């Protein structure tokens, strides 16, 4: 799975996610990536999110939209919302969701959060150098 | 905070270093760098976020190192079935496609669905047909072949299990 989130100079955010799914999948199985609100979501008022990992728990938790809701209705920061979803909610027995997400809010704060051994990731903010990383 | 920024990912999971060579790891890092820089320069020129994320994901889909587009994993019947979505925070416009085959860049198809279809989500043959209407690029099966992915698939093909794209041996049971 691959994804990107961006904040442009006009204050807009956007999210995109693309995947080949799971090795050996059958019966037309699809995951969270292409489901708006689960693997991909964007709203200028809150954030843009792209998720990756085990699609079924991310679908069931409506994960990407959940981040936006935690910000909009509970006033959490982007980072706190991402940490809660990935490190608490996804760890609950009935979800057990392995994976991570990238997110950005309309102020340019970013979250790169995952509960697995690694996540291929990179980012660059205006006026800064790029950051690329694979492992924890 | 920043007045513009780009963030990308190439998948999460149990990345097992012994599964790939220094050459593959360099390929992954170089492609992530290429994607981040492409996005950064578009944003710096004032490009809107929805065009930037579409372009950046295309860069990653065109690499064999990631499970999307060219590097997609094998399905149980030995094909490649892809899915993608894009969403614009400015107006909540969205486009998505799933269960599509032979589409070079599924994110381009999702973007056309956002712009031209009047729908949000198209699937399978109908989505492919819509893509052909708007000259989305298609590729033969060979384009999506990758020996590393093929070997991973062969290991579990006969089993009733599946695997995430970055998992060691945590193949999971269906159902």
Coordinates of C-alpha atoms in Angstrom, one line a residue:
Chain A
X1 CA 0.0 0.0 0.0
X2 CA 1.1 3.6 -0.8
X3 CA -0.3 6.9 0.3
X4 CA 0.2 10.6 0.4
X5 CA -1.3 13.6 2.3
X6 CA -0.6 17.2 1.5
X7 CA -1.3 20.8 2.7
X8 CA -1.0 23.4 0.0
X9 CA -0.2 27.1 0.3
X10 CA -3.9 27.9 -0.2
X11 CA -4.7 26.0 3.1
X12 CA -6.2 22.9 1.4
X13 CA -5.5 19.4 2.5
X14 CA -5.9 16.2 0.4
X15 CA -5.3 12.5 0.8
X16 CA -4.7 9.6 -1.7
X17 CA -4.1 5.8 -1.1
X18 CA -3.4 3.0 -3.6
X19 CA -2.8 -0.7 -3.0
X20 CA -2.6 -4.2 -4.5
X21 CA -4.3 -5.6 -1.4
X22 CA -3.2 -8.9 0.1
X23 CA -1.1 -11.7 -1.3
X24 CA -3.3 -14.6 -2.3
X25 CA -6.5 -12.8 -1.6
X26 CA -9.7 -14.2 -3.2
X27 CA -13.5 -13.8 -3.4
X28 CA -13.1 -10.2 -4.5
X29 CA -11.7 -9.1 -1.1
X30 CA -11.1 -5.3 -0.8
X31 CA -9.5 -3.5 2.1
X32 CA -9.7 -0.1 3.7
X33 CA -7.5 1.8 1.2
X34 CA -10.2 2.7 -1.3
X35 CA -13.0 3.2 1.2
X36 CA -13.5 6.9 1.9
X37 CA -13.5 7.4 5.7
X38 CA -11.7 4.1 6.4
X39 CA -8.3 4.2 4.6
X40 CA -8.6 7.6 3.0
X41 CA -10.2 10.9 4.2
X42 CA -9.6 14.7 3.8
X43 CA -11.4 17.7 5.3
X44 CA -9.9 21.2 5.3
X45 CA -11.6 21.8 8.7
X46 CA -9.6 19.0 10.3
X47 CA -7.1 16.8 8.5
X48 CA -6.1 14.5 5.6
X49 CA -5.4 10.8 6.5
X50 CA -4.0 7.8 4.5
X51 CA -3.9 4.5 6.4
X52 CA -2.0 1.2 5.7
X53 CA -1.9 -2.2 7.4
X54 CA -4.5 -4.9 8.0
X55 CA -7.5 -3.6 6.1
X56 CA -10.3 -5.4 8.0
X57 CA -9.8 -3.7 11.4
X58 CA -9.1 -0.3 9.7
X59 CA -12.4 -0.7 7.9
X60 CA -14.4 -1.7 10.9
X61 CA -13.0 1.2 13.0
X62 CA -13.7 3.7 10.1
X63 CA -10.2 4.8 11.0
X64 CA -9.4 7.8 8.8
X65 CA -12.7 9.5 9.5
X66 CA -12.3 8.7 13.2
X67 CA -9.2 10.9 13.3
X68 CA -11.1 13.8 11.9
X69 CA -14.0 13.2 14.4
X70 CA -11.7 13.1 17.4
X71 CA -10.3 16.5 16.3
X72 CA -13.7 18.0 15.4
X73 CA -15.9 16.7 18.2
X74 CA -13.4 16.1 21.0
X75 CA -10.9 18.8 20.2
X76 CA -7.9 16.4 20.2
X77 CA -4.7 17.5 18.4
X78 CA -3.8 15.6 15.2
X79 CA -1.0 13.8 17.1
X80 CA -3.2 12.8 20.0
X81 CA -6.0 11.6 17.8
X82 CA -3.5 9.5 15.7
X83 CA -1.8 8.0 18.8
X84 CA -5.2 7.1 20.4
X85 CA -6.4 5.3 17.2
X86 CA -3.2 3.4 16.5
X87 CA -1.8 2.7 20.0
X88 CA -5.1 2.3 22.0
X89 CA -8.1 1.7 19.8
X90 CA -6.4 -0.6 17.4
X91 CA -4.9 -2.6 20.3
X92 CA -8.4 -3.4 21.7
X93 CA -9.0 -7.2 21.7
X94 CA -11.9 -7.0 19.2
X95 CA -9.8 -5.0 16.6
X96 CA -6.1 -6.1 16.9
X97 CA -5.3 -3.8 13.9
X98 CA -1.7 -3.9 12.7
X99 CA -0.7 -0.9 10.7
X100 CA -0.2 2.8 10.6
X101 CA -1.2 6.1 9.1
X102 CA 0.1 9.4 7.9
X103 CA -1.9 12.6 8.5
X104 CA -1.7 16.4 8.1
X105 CA -3.9 19.2 9.5
X106 CA -4.7 22.6 8.1
X107 CA -1.9 24.1 10.2
X108 CA 0.8 21.9 8.8
X109 CA 1.1 19.6 11.8
X110 CA 1.9 16.0 10.7
X111 CA 1.4 12.6 12.3
X112 CA 3.3 9.5 11.2
X113 CA 2.0 6.8 13.6
X114 CA 2.3 3.0 13.4
X115 CA 2.1 0.0 15.7
X116 CA 4.2 -2.4 13.6
X117 CA 8.0 -3.0 13.3
X118 CA 8.3 -0.5 10.5
X119 CA 6.6 1.8 8.0
X120 CA 8.1 3.1 4.8
X121 CA 7.6 6.9 5.1
X122 CA 8.9 10.3 4.2
X123 CA 7.9 13.9 4.6
X124 CA 9.1 17.5 3.9
X125 CA 7.7 20.8 5.3
X126 CA 8.2 24.1 3.6
X127 CA 11.7 25.5 4.3
X128 CA 12.9 22.2 5.8
X129 CA 14.9 19.2 4.5
X130 CA 13.2 15.9 3.6
X131 CA 13.0 13.0 6.1
X132 CA 13.0 9.4 4.9
X133 CA 12.7 6.3 7.2
X134 CA 11.8 2.6 7.1
X135 CA 12.0 1.1 10.5
X136 CA 10.8 2.3 13.9
Chain B
X1 CA 3.5 25.6 11.5
X2 CA 4.3 25.0 7.8
X3 CA 2.4 26.8 5.1
X4 CA 2.8 23.7 3.0
X5 CA 3.9 20.1 3.5
X6 CA 3.9 16.6 2.0
X7 CA 3.8 13.2 3.8
X8 CA 4.1 9.8 2.0
X9 CA 4.0 6.2 3.1
X10 CA 4.9 2.9 1.3
X11 CA 3.1 0.5 3.7
X12 CA 3.5 -0.6 7.3
X13 CA 4.2 -4.0 8.8
X14 CA 6.8 -6.5 9.9
X15 CA 9.5 -5.4 7.5
X16 CA 11.9 -8.3 7.5
X17 CA 15.4 -7.1 6.4
X18 CA 16.5 -10.7 5.5
X19 CA 13.8 -10.7 2.9
X20 CA 15.5 -8.1 0.7
X21 CA 18.9 -7.0 -0.3
X22 CA 20.7 -3.6 0.3
X23 CA 19.8 -2.9 -3.4
X24 CA 16.1 -3.3 -2.7
X25 CA 16.3 -1.1 0.4
X26 CA 18.1 1.6 -1.6
X27 CA 15.4 1.3 -4.2
X28 CA 12.7 1.9 -1.6
X29 CA 14.5 4.9 0.0
X30 CA 15.3 6.4 -3.4
X31 CA 11.7 6.1 -4.5
X32 CA 10.3 7.6 -1.2
X33 CA 12.8 10.5 -1.7
X34 CA 11.7 11.0 -5.3
X35 CA 8.0 11.1 -4.3
X36 CA 8.6 13.5 -1.4
X37 CA 10.7 15.9 -3.6
X38 CA 8.1 15.7 -6.5
X39 CA 5.4 16.7 -4.0
X40 CA 7.4 19.4 -2.4
X41 CA 8.3 21.2 -5.6
X42 CA 4.7 21.1 -6.8
X43 CA 3.5 22.6 -3.5
X44 CA 6.2 25.2 -3.6
X45 CA 4.9 26.2 -7.1
X46 CA 1.4 26.7 -5.6
X47 CA -0.1 23.5 -6.9
X48 CA -3.3 22.4 -5.1
X49 CA -3.1 19.5 -2.6
X50 CA -5.4 17.1 -4.5
X51 CA -3.2 17.3 -7.6
X52 CA -0.1 16.9 -5.6
X53 CA -1.2 13.7 -3.7
X54 CA -2.4 12.2 -7.0
X55 CA 1.0 12.8 -8.7
X56 CA 3.0 11.6 -5.6
X57 CA 1.0 8.3 -5.4
X58 CA 1.6 7.8 -9.1
X59 CA 5.3 8.0 -8.5
X60 CA 5.0 5.2 -5.9
X61 CA 2.6 3.1 -8.0
X62 CA 5.2 3.2 -10.8
X63 CA 7.8 1.6 -8.6
X64 CA 8.1 -2.3 -8.3
X65 CA 9.1 -1.8 -4.6
X66 CA 5.7 -1.0 -3.3
X67 CA 2.4 -3.0 -3.2
X68 CA 0.5 -0.7 -5.5
X69 CA 0.3 -0.3 -9.3
X70 CA 3.3 -2.0 -10.8
X71 CA 4.4 -3.7 -7.6
X72 CA 1.0 -5.1 -6.7
X73 CA 0.9 -8.5 -5.0
X74 CA -0.7 -11.6 -6.6
X75 CA -4.2 -12.7 -5.9
X76 CA -5.2 -16.3 -5.3
X77 CA -5.8 -16.7 -9.1
X78 CA -2.5 -15.3 -10.0
X79 CA -3.6 -11.9 -11.2
X80 CA -3.4 -8.3 -9.7
X81 CA -6.5 -6.7 -8.3
X82 CA -6.0 -3.1 -7.2
X83 CA -7.8 -0.4 -5.4
X84 CA -7.3 3.4 -4.8
X85 CA -9.0 6.4 -3.4
X86 CA -8.5 10.2 -3.4
X87 CA -10.2 12.9 -1.5
X88 CA -10.1 16.8 -1.6
X89 CA -10.4 18.4 1.8
X90 CA -11.5 21.7 0.2
X91 CA -15.0 20.4 -0.8
X92 CA -15.1 16.7 0.3
X93 CA -15.0 15.6 -3.3
X94 CA -13.8 12.0 -3.5
X95 CA -13.1 9.3 -6.1
X96 CA -12.4 5.6 -5.6
X97 CA -12.0 2.3 -7.5
X98 CA -11.6 -1.3 -6.4
X99 CA -11.1 -4.7 -7.9
X100 CA -9.6 -3.3 -11.1
X101 CA -7.0 -5.1 -13.2
X102 CA -4.3 -4.0 -15.7
X103 CA -4.7 -0.3 -14.8
X104 CA -1.2 1.2 -14.7
X105 CA -2.2 3.9 -12.2
X106 CA -5.3 3.2 -10.1
X107 CA -5.0 6.6 -8.5
X108 CA -5.4 8.2 -11.9
X109 CA -8.6 6.2 -12.4
X110 CA -9.8 7.3 -8.9
X111 CA -9.1 10.9 -9.8
X112 CA -11.1 10.6 -13.1
X113 CA -14.0 9.1 -11.1
X114 CA -13.8 12.1 -8.8
X115 CA -13.8 14.6 -11.6
X116 CA -16.0 13.0 -14.3
X117 CA -18.3 10.3 -13.1
X118 CA -20.8 12.0 -10.8
X119 CA -20.2 9.1 -8.5
X120 CA -17.7 8.4 -5.7
X121 CA -16.9 4.7 -6.1
X122 CA -16.8 2.4 -9.1
X123 CA -15.7 -1.2 -9.0
X124 CA -14.3 -4.0 -11.3
X125 CA -15.2 -4.1 -15.0
X126 CA -17.4 -1.1 -14.8
X127 CA -14.6 1.0 -13.3
X128 CA -12.2 -0.3 -16.0
X129 CA -14.7 0.6 -18.7
X130 CA -15.0 4.1 -17.3
X131 CA -11.2 4.4 -17.3
X132 CA -11.0 3.5 -21.0
X133 CA -13.6 6.3 -21.7
X134 CA -11.2 8.8 -20.2
X135 CA -8.0 7.3 -21.7
X136 CA -6.6 5.9 -18.4
X137 CA -3.5 3.8 -19.2
X138 CA -3.8 0.0 -19.2
X139 CA -0.9 -2.5 -19.1
X140 CA -0.7 -6.2 -19.9
X141 CA -0.2 -8.7 -17.0
X142 CA 3.5 -8.9 -17.6
X143 CA 3.9 -5.3 -16.6
X144 CA 2.8 -6.2 -13.1
X145 CA 5.0 -9.3 -12.7
X146 CA 7.6 -9.1 -9.9
X147 CA 9.7 -12.2 -9.0
X148 CA 9.8 -11.3 -5.3
X149 CA 6.0 -11.0 -5.1
X150 CA 5.6 -14.1 -7.2
X151 CA 7.8 -16.1 -4.9
X152 CA 5.9 -14.8 -1.9
X153 CA 2.6 -15.8 -3.5
X154 CA 3.8 -19.3 -4.5
X155 CA 4.6 -20.0 -0.8
X156 CA 1.0 -19.6 0.2
X157 CA -0.9 -20.1 -3.0
X158 CA -2.2 -23.6 -2.2
X159 CA -3.1 -22.7 1.3
X160 CA -6.3 -21.1 2.5
X161 CA -4.4 -18.1 3.9
X162 CA -3.4 -14.6 2.7
X163 CA -0.6 -12.2 3.7
X164 CA -0.2 -8.4 4.3
X165 CA 2.4 -6.8 2.0
X166 CA 5.0 -6.4 4.7
X167 CA 4.5 -9.5 6.8
X168 CA 7.0 -12.2 7.6
X169 CA 5.0 -15.3 8.1
X170 CA 1.9 -14.0 9.7
X171 CA -0.3 -15.5 7.0
X172 CA -3.9 -15.3 8.2
X173 CA -6.7 -17.7 7.6
X174 CA -9.6 -16.7 5.5
X175 CA -13.0 -16.2 7.1

